[in-house]
Amino acid sequence: MAKLLALSCWRNLSPRPHYPSMPKYPKGQPATTVEELSDSTALFSVVGMTCAACAGSVEKAVKRLPGIREAIVDVLNNRAHVVFYPSFVNEETIREAIEDAGFEALLLTDGTDDKSVKVCRIQIKGMTCTSCSSTLESVLRGLHGVLEAHVGLATEEAQVHYNPNLLLNPNDVLQAIEDSGFEAVLISSSEDFTKIDLRVEGAVTDGASMTPILDSLRTLPGVLVVDLTEEFSKISVSYKPDITGPRDLINVIEQTGNGNFKATIYPTEQGQRNSHRREETRQYYKSFLWSLVFTIPVFLTSMVFMYVPGIKDALDAKVVNMLTVGEVARWVLSTPVQFVLGWRFYYGSYKSLRRGSANMDVLIALGTNAAYFYSVYSVLRAATSPHFDGNDFFETSAMLISFILLGKYLEILAKGKTSDAIAKLMNLTPDTAVLLTLDADGNVVGEEEIDSRLVQKNDVIKIVPGAKVASDGVVVWGQSHVNESMITGEARPVAKRKGDTVIGGTVNENGVLHVKATRVGSESALSQIVRLVESAQMAKAPVQKFADRISKYFVPLVIVISFTTWLAWFLAGRYHAYPKSWIPSSMDSFELALQFGISVMVIACPCALGLATPTAVMVGTGVGASQGVLIKGGQALESAHKVNCIVFDKTGTLTVGKPVIVRTELLTKMVLREFYELVAATEVNSEHPLAKAVVEYAKKFRDEENPSWPEARDFVSITGHGVKATVQNKEIMVGNKSLLADHNIAIPVEAENMLAQAEKMAQTGILVSISGKVAGVLAVSDPLKPGAQEVISILKSMKIKSIMVTGDNFGTASSIAREVGIENVIAEAKPDQKAEKVKDLQASGYTVAMVGDGINDSPALVAADVGMAIGAGTDIAIEAADIVLMKSNLEDVITAIDLSRKTFTRIRLNYVWALGYNLLGIPIAAGVLFPSTRFRLPPWIAGAAMAASSVSVVCCSLLLKYYRRPKKLDNLEIRGISIESSSDI
């Protein structure tokens, strides 16, 4: 599992080649001709990619062009690196091909290379619906220097990719957001992976007293930038973690101040977000309670006390002309609700209209204003006329605002629970760590308990039994068992001893360990997992584009429908198109029409539509992470639920991936020790599981634990065939029959028989050639993973076709396939052939998922609709995949597909509710049922229904938190595997 947490996409987000290239020269051109041509390189910024599936689309679009030698797509940094032959194609053609694939492309010059692209994440306050997020996204994308921008309504965050060489920095982005009428707070940027905020407390913290501290920090080795914020108690420091760290910074501050100052680390990003959410929740709760103080008396005076003798007479008492005590009381009580507690809706409307769009605040402001100011008109008219007998709707505006405040309060509470998965991951880090002090000889001379955030690189920390590991590191002393289930999903505790790596956040089971910290803070595996989950929650699912399109026209359309409703009922009443008996005794035709118009305006809810997809994606990806299935965004979720064909790799996917040599046959007179010394010296340079098995077996013939092998010169790894090198002046080849055939080496009959026998036993035969002659045959066994047969059987019951594609020989592949129940087998396939098979299946109408673990699987992972990487696989395979199965269990393939189906079922339910609510609610509010049933929806009830719709959508998404994997998997019998290795010596 250690490899899983060495993911380059978690460990280091810098660009690097991700996907091995497939075709290398234009169709119809001989390779020899093309090789004589000079090639060129172009770098493109690609806007719109959200996951590996998008990267695959870009790569396929580029590689279809003639003259493309290589195309590498970096989805994390939104880059496409293309090597091409200018005689056949040019940069503009490549850019157009990328745009034809549905993405925006920009050719980057030397001034806008990969290293100049930065990413920042920003918290945004004030968004109320999809209209806000869509408008803000457009504003950010319009900034000069911004290459890509995503705004999440549910997460209340923006992720912006920008080029600082084009005079843009995070402050410019923040300013643009604030100019659009929202509050913005910088969470992080790629410039500040080594940035920390420190709170300085002391007797005096003005600018003059802080100057010596700032000067001392700037002279500290490794410190890059020191900034003092507007509040003088906060210092931001950028530094190189390899040279210094937070503990050194704090010591400098406290020493410079001669003990008069104390420095502490500001709360983490998650803590800041939680603090903001708690404050927002508290404000809405407080506003709602205050609104009740005024609204309940308004409601009682208008709808209850009017039926209570005595109180009714008091309220109906005249003050001036026809103006009554009740009307004055309702006016006085509703005014603070309208203009003080409802100020947020006025301010939100102003900001929305100023940027040329309309959001939910506009609807609320228009609806409540119509009710309030008509009521003011009615009251003033009654005060100035001895005969006017009108009605007021003060209770409508007050109750509307109260219910909407309640709805927003409940919505924020519910939205906060959608990110529980990230909070749980963040809480895995312990609060404190025990720092050891060592002398020159490495002996422990002291220990100190410190804040775990103060751990620096190369610190040695002590982990006692039952304690959590404070940071990623290497064991330098002790042995124990560590429970890594919370990170990797591995159920059994993993044995650890000197030299083994440990993961921050895991739990030490028994012995004491001394661990040297290697990755701390944002570099740690846990932080990178959290960042990956956060990025996944920010990425929009394609289905969300539907809501984004509707949001552009929703509010203006509702305003038009509302005005049309009022006008239609008003004209119908004016020209007696309906009987007077339809008009309630407490109002006239104008007031009836006004109530219908207001009801239409306040019942419409764009928020429910905007929250339907992101909340479900947030909960779905969070639940997946908690079950060991990392889903890289909404695109992956949407594609996975359509999968009806799965292509499996064999080694490390269907099999355990830890092959062992079970038989050795020598065809030449050699000592077995000498034979394996030559073979191991050749294979030690390869990362292939079979090569590792050979090297591990060869160690049995050497006394030392980590033997040194003879030097291998001219080493070449031939993907899908094997390896070759020169060892002790002998040419050694280790691989399959194709490797030897390509080098014109004859395979004797004895070797052919041994290979056939191995294939019948589902073993892999490896040929060893020394100086041009076959010297031996190795039989390698790689047993099936527990439950592989049952998983394939369950997939069949789910009507999902299973295919095995492997680079192994046909005999071994067929034996393995028969054992697990797979009917379709493609053997001896090279990486590009695996990808071609995936494309053929897609052309046949299948939605294809590829499950693999190796470098040779990455082209197929990219080509597939959904790429699933086994967590114990290689870094490149994991980067190329859309879904990472952290536990390396095949059952999680079913879990991933089932979770995606459940998530999209929830999204559909959300859309059915949100659309159905508006499609049914607006006509009912407009009075379509009134002529036949006399049923009408009062505005305050319409407002309550509007508030409830958003809450119901979020709660519907939250039900995904109770997701359980299919019961079939719970009943799946996991069989233990015992591997016995032997050899014929």
PDB file of C-alpha atoms in Angstrom, residues 169-333:
ATOM      1  CA  ASN A 169      -2.005  37.519  -8.926  1.00  0.00           C
ATOM      2  CA  PRO A 170      -4.480  36.239  -6.304  1.00  0.00           C
ATOM      3  CA  ASN A 171      -5.185  39.801  -5.132  1.00  0.00           C
ATOM      4  CA  ASP A 172      -6.419  40.716  -8.618  1.00  0.00           C
ATOM      5  CA  VAL A 173      -8.735  37.697  -8.544  1.00  0.00           C
ATOM      6  CA  LEU A 174     -10.023  38.640  -5.086  1.00  0.00           C
ATOM      7  CA  GLN A 175     -10.646  42.201  -6.250  1.00  0.00           C
ATOM      8  CA  ALA A 176     -12.610  41.008  -9.293  1.00  0.00           C
ATOM      9  CA  ILE A 177     -14.818  38.851  -7.059  1.00  0.00           C
ATOM     10  CA  GLU A 178     -15.457  41.733  -4.659  1.00  0.00           C
ATOM     11  CA  ASP A 179     -16.198  44.084  -7.562  1.00  0.00           C
ATOM     12  CA  SER A 180     -18.872  41.581  -8.580  1.00  0.00           C
ATOM     13  CA  GLY A 181     -20.551  42.044  -5.203  1.00  0.00           C
ATOM     14  CA  PHE A 182     -19.261  39.040  -3.248  1.00  0.00           C
ATOM     15  CA  GLU A 183     -16.901  38.680  -0.329  1.00  0.00           C
ATOM     16  CA  ALA A 184     -13.719  36.746  -1.075  1.00  0.00           C
ATOM     17  CA  VAL A 185     -11.108  35.131   1.178  1.00  0.00           C
ATOM     18  CA  LEU A 186      -7.972  33.454  -0.195  1.00  0.00           C
ATOM     19  CA  ILE A 187      -7.748  29.865   1.088  1.00  0.00           C
ATOM     20  CA  SER A 188      -4.580  28.727  -0.670  1.00  0.00           C
ATOM     21  CA  SER A 189      -2.536  29.064  -3.836  1.00  0.00           C
ATOM     22  CA  SER A 190       0.182  27.058  -5.507  1.00  0.00           C
ATOM     23  CA  GLU A 191       2.499  29.910  -4.625  1.00  0.00           C
ATOM     24  CA  ASP A 192       1.996  29.323  -0.923  1.00  0.00           C
ATOM     25  CA  PHE A 193       2.424  25.579  -0.495  1.00  0.00           C
ATOM     26  CA  THR A 194       5.109  26.694   1.968  1.00  0.00           C
ATOM     27  CA  LYS A 195       3.212  29.616   3.420  1.00  0.00           C
ATOM     28  CA  ILE A 196       2.035  29.907   7.006  1.00  0.00           C
ATOM     29  CA  ASP A 197       0.013  32.475   8.933  1.00  0.00           C
ATOM     30  CA  LEU A 198       1.137  33.253  12.469  1.00  0.00           C
ATOM     31  CA  ARG A 199      -0.807  35.099  15.152  1.00  0.00           C
ATOM     32  CA  VAL A 200       1.430  37.326  17.294  1.00  0.00           C
ATOM     33  CA  GLU A 201       0.178  38.292  20.739  1.00  0.00           C
ATOM     34  CA  GLY A 202       1.834  40.697  23.120  1.00  0.00           C
ATOM     35  CA  ALA A 203       1.552  43.907  25.094  1.00  0.00           C
ATOM     36  CA  VAL A 204       1.856  46.071  21.968  1.00  0.00           C
ATOM     37  CA  THR A 205       1.457  44.803  18.403  1.00  0.00           C
ATOM     38  CA  ASP A 206       1.596  48.039  16.397  1.00  0.00           C
ATOM     39  CA  GLY A 207       3.696  48.531  13.272  1.00  0.00           C
ATOM     40  CA  ALA A 208       6.719  49.944  15.076  1.00  0.00           C
ATOM     41  CA  SER A 209       6.976  47.104  17.593  1.00  0.00           C
ATOM     42  CA  MET A 210       6.588  44.497  14.853  1.00  0.00           C
ATOM     43  CA  THR A 211       9.365  45.897  12.621  1.00  0.00           C
ATOM     44  CA  PRO A 212      12.261  44.140  14.463  1.00  0.00           C
ATOM     45  CA  ILE A 213      10.342  40.853  14.300  1.00  0.00           C
ATOM     46  CA  LEU A 214       9.779  41.217  10.556  1.00  0.00           C
ATOM     47  CA  ASP A 215      13.458  42.051   9.999  1.00  0.00           C
ATOM     48  CA  SER A 216      14.558  39.007  12.025  1.00  0.00           C
ATOM     49  CA  LEU A 217      12.259  36.713  10.054  1.00  0.00           C
ATOM     50  CA  ARG A 218      13.553  38.041   6.726  1.00  0.00           C
ATOM     51  CA  THR A 219      17.146  37.238   7.704  1.00  0.00           C
ATOM     52  CA  LEU A 220      16.276  33.635   8.640  1.00  0.00           C
ATOM     53  CA  PRO A 221      17.705  31.162   6.051  1.00  0.00           C
ATOM     54  CA  GLY A 222      14.952  29.688   3.881  1.00  0.00           C
ATOM     55  CA  VAL A 223      12.465  32.541   4.395  1.00  0.00           C
ATOM     56  CA  LEU A 224      11.269  33.965   1.068  1.00  0.00           C
ATOM     57  CA  VAL A 225       8.564  36.539   1.864  1.00  0.00           C
ATOM     58  CA  VAL A 226       7.282  38.088   5.097  1.00  0.00           C
ATOM     59  CA  ASP A 227       4.040  40.100   5.074  1.00  0.00           C
ATOM     60  CA  LEU A 228       2.280  41.941   7.873  1.00  0.00           C
ATOM     61  CA  THR A 229      -1.479  42.021   7.319  1.00  0.00           C
ATOM     62  CA  GLU A 230      -3.744  44.969   8.092  1.00  0.00           C
ATOM     63  CA  GLU A 231      -4.419  43.501  11.475  1.00  0.00           C
ATOM     64  CA  PHE A 232      -0.936  43.867  12.995  1.00  0.00           C
ATOM     65  CA  SER A 233      -1.292  40.656  14.944  1.00  0.00           C
ATOM     66  CA  LYS A 234      -1.022  38.440  11.854  1.00  0.00           C
ATOM     67  CA  ILE A 235       2.200  37.645   9.968  1.00  0.00           C
ATOM     68  CA  SER A 236       2.277  35.621   6.736  1.00  0.00           C
ATOM     69  CA  VAL A 237       5.581  33.899   5.952  1.00  0.00           C
ATOM     70  CA  SER A 238       6.584  32.026   2.783  1.00  0.00           C
ATOM     71  CA  TYR A 239       9.521  29.683   3.287  1.00  0.00           C
ATOM     72  CA  LYS A 240      11.395  26.661   1.944  1.00  0.00           C
ATOM     73  CA  PRO A 241      10.413  23.632   4.068  1.00  0.00           C
ATOM     74  CA  ASP A 242      13.723  21.903   3.360  1.00  0.00           C
ATOM     75  CA  ILE A 243      15.597  24.714   5.137  1.00  0.00           C
ATOM     76  CA  THR A 244      13.297  26.012   7.863  1.00  0.00           C
ATOM     77  CA  GLY A 245       9.840  25.456   9.343  1.00  0.00           C
ATOM     78  CA  PRO A 246       7.107  26.883  11.565  1.00  0.00           C
ATOM     79  CA  ARG A 247       8.903  26.000  14.809  1.00  0.00           C
ATOM     80  CA  ASP A 248      11.975  28.003  13.756  1.00  0.00           C
ATOM     81  CA  LEU A 249       9.768  30.958  12.799  1.00  0.00           C
ATOM     82  CA  ILE A 250       8.004  30.963  16.160  1.00  0.00           C
ATOM     83  CA  ASN A 251      11.309  30.731  18.032  1.00  0.00           C
ATOM     84  CA  VAL A 252      12.661  33.761  16.144  1.00  0.00           C
ATOM     85  CA  ILE A 253       9.556  35.808  16.946  1.00  0.00           C
ATOM     86  CA  GLU A 254       9.637  34.964  20.643  1.00  0.00           C
ATOM     87  CA  GLN A 255      13.415  35.474  20.951  1.00  0.00           C
ATOM     88  CA  THR A 256      13.313  38.822  19.101  1.00  0.00           C
ATOM     89  CA  GLY A 257      10.585  40.040  21.409  1.00  0.00           C
ATOM     90  CA  ASN A 258      12.571  39.021  24.526  1.00  0.00           C
ATOM     91  CA  GLY A 259       9.636  36.996  25.743  1.00  0.00           C
ATOM     92  CA  ASN A 260       7.141  39.871  25.294  1.00  0.00           C
ATOM     93  CA  PHE A 261       5.511  38.229  22.280  1.00  0.00           C
ATOM     94  CA  LYS A 262       3.917  34.827  21.797  1.00  0.00           C
ATOM     95  CA  ALA A 263       3.326  33.322  18.373  1.00  0.00           C
ATOM     96  CA  THR A 264       0.846  30.618  17.409  1.00  0.00           C
ATOM     97  CA  ILE A 265      -0.312  29.119  14.109  1.00  0.00           C
ATOM     98  CA  TYR A 266      -3.592  30.370  12.709  1.00  0.00           C
ATOM     99  CA  PRO A 267      -6.396  27.804  12.332  1.00  0.00           C
ATOM    100  CA  THR A 268      -6.186  25.404   9.387  1.00  0.00           C
ATOM    101  CA  GLU A 269      -8.123  25.925   6.153  1.00  0.00           C
ATOM    102  CA  GLN A 270     -10.787  23.513   7.351  1.00  0.00           C
ATOM    103  CA  GLY A 271     -10.977  25.337  10.666  1.00  0.00           C
ATOM    104  CA  GLN A 272     -11.384  28.682   8.909  1.00  0.00           C
ATOM    105  CA  ARG A 273     -14.145  27.303   6.694  1.00  0.00           C
ATOM    106  CA  ASN A 274     -15.915  25.763   9.683  1.00  0.00           C
ATOM    107  CA  SER A 275     -15.601  29.049  11.550  1.00  0.00           C
ATOM    108  CA  HIS A 276     -17.136  30.933   8.614  1.00  0.00           C
ATOM    109  CA  ARG A 277     -19.964  28.415   8.318  1.00  0.00           C
ATOM    110  CA  ARG A 278     -20.660  28.560  12.045  1.00  0.00           C
ATOM    111  CA  GLU A 279     -20.737  32.355  11.930  1.00  0.00           C
ATOM    112  CA  GLU A 280     -23.082  32.347   8.923  1.00  0.00           C
ATOM    113  CA  THR A 281     -25.331  29.792  10.634  1.00  0.00           C
ATOM    114  CA  ARG A 282     -25.361  31.880  13.831  1.00  0.00           C
ATOM    115  CA  GLN A 283     -26.288  35.035  11.902  1.00  0.00           C
ATOM    116  CA  TYR A 284     -29.206  33.385  10.105  1.00  0.00           C
ATOM    117  CA  TYR A 285     -30.425  31.788  13.336  1.00  0.00           C
ATOM    118  CA  LYS A 286     -30.229  35.113  15.163  1.00  0.00           C
ATOM    119  CA  SER A 287     -32.012  36.917  12.320  1.00  0.00           C
ATOM    120  CA  PHE A 288     -34.742  34.265  12.263  1.00  0.00           C
ATOM    121  CA  LEU A 289     -35.346  34.583  16.019  1.00  0.00           C
ATOM    122  CA  TRP A 290     -35.553  38.361  15.789  1.00  0.00           C
ATOM    123  CA  SER A 291     -37.950  38.076  12.854  1.00  0.00           C
ATOM    124  CA  LEU A 292     -40.197  35.861  14.981  1.00  0.00           C
ATOM    125  CA  VAL A 293     -40.279  38.547  17.677  1.00  0.00           C
ATOM    126  CA  PHE A 294     -41.922  40.921  15.186  1.00  0.00           C
ATOM    127  CA  THR A 295     -43.683  38.489  12.829  1.00  0.00           C
ATOM    128  CA  ILE A 296     -45.651  36.497  15.406  1.00  0.00           C
ATOM    129  CA  PRO A 297     -47.489  39.627  16.692  1.00  0.00           C
ATOM    130  CA  VAL A 298     -48.152  40.675  13.066  1.00  0.00           C
ATOM    131  CA  PHE A 299     -49.564  37.212  12.321  1.00  0.00           C
ATOM    132  CA  LEU A 300     -51.712  37.222  15.476  1.00  0.00           C
ATOM    133  CA  THR A 301     -53.150  40.689  14.850  1.00  0.00           C
ATOM    134  CA  SER A 302     -54.041  39.902  11.240  1.00  0.00           C
ATOM    135  CA  MET A 303     -55.200  36.275  11.389  1.00  0.00           C
ATOM    136  CA  VAL A 304     -56.023  35.276  14.975  1.00  0.00           C
ATOM    137  CA  PHE A 305     -57.087  38.214  17.122  1.00  0.00           C
ATOM    138  CA  MET A 306     -59.562  39.344  14.481  1.00  0.00           C
ATOM    139  CA  TYR A 307     -61.719  36.403  15.634  1.00  0.00           C
ATOM    140  CA  VAL A 308     -61.338  37.122  19.376  1.00  0.00           C
ATOM    141  CA  PRO A 309     -64.062  39.408  20.763  1.00  0.00           C
ATOM    142  CA  GLY A 310     -62.712  42.362  22.696  1.00  0.00           C
ATOM    143  CA  ILE A 311     -59.262  42.225  21.137  1.00  0.00           C
ATOM    144  CA  LYS A 312     -60.868  42.594  17.705  1.00  0.00           C
ATOM    145  CA  ASP A 313     -62.689  45.717  18.828  1.00  0.00           C
ATOM    146  CA  ALA A 314     -59.456  47.210  20.204  1.00  0.00           C
ATOM    147  CA  LEU A 315     -57.594  46.524  16.983  1.00  0.00           C
ATOM    148  CA  ASP A 316     -60.408  47.935  14.851  1.00  0.00           C
ATOM    149  CA  ALA A 317     -60.468  51.184  16.829  1.00  0.00           C
ATOM    150  CA  LYS A 318     -59.932  54.184  14.524  1.00  0.00           C
ATOM    151  CA  VAL A 319     -56.867  56.366  14.937  1.00  0.00           C
ATOM    152  CA  VAL A 320     -57.297  58.819  12.047  1.00  0.00           C
ATOM    153  CA  ASN A 321     -60.176  58.597   9.592  1.00  0.00           C
ATOM    154  CA  MET A 322     -60.258  54.893   8.521  1.00  0.00           C
ATOM    155  CA  LEU A 323     -56.806  54.065   9.894  1.00  0.00           C
ATOM    156  CA  THR A 324     -57.086  51.441  12.672  1.00  0.00           C
ATOM    157  CA  VAL A 325     -54.874  50.531  15.637  1.00  0.00           C
ATOM    158  CA  GLY A 326     -54.268  47.078  14.112  1.00  0.00           C
ATOM    159  CA  GLU A 327     -52.961  48.564  10.863  1.00  0.00           C
ATOM    160  CA  VAL A 328     -50.597  50.888  12.705  1.00  0.00           C
ATOM    161  CA  ALA A 329     -49.348  48.031  14.892  1.00  0.00           C
ATOM    162  CA  ARG A 330     -48.708  45.784  11.906  1.00  0.00           C
ATOM    163  CA  TRP A 331     -46.926  48.603  10.046  1.00  0.00           C
ATOM    164  CA  VAL A 332     -44.651  49.333  12.998  1.00  0.00           C
ATOM    165  CA  LEU A 333     -43.876  45.651  13.634  1.00  0.00           C
TER     166      LEU A 333
END
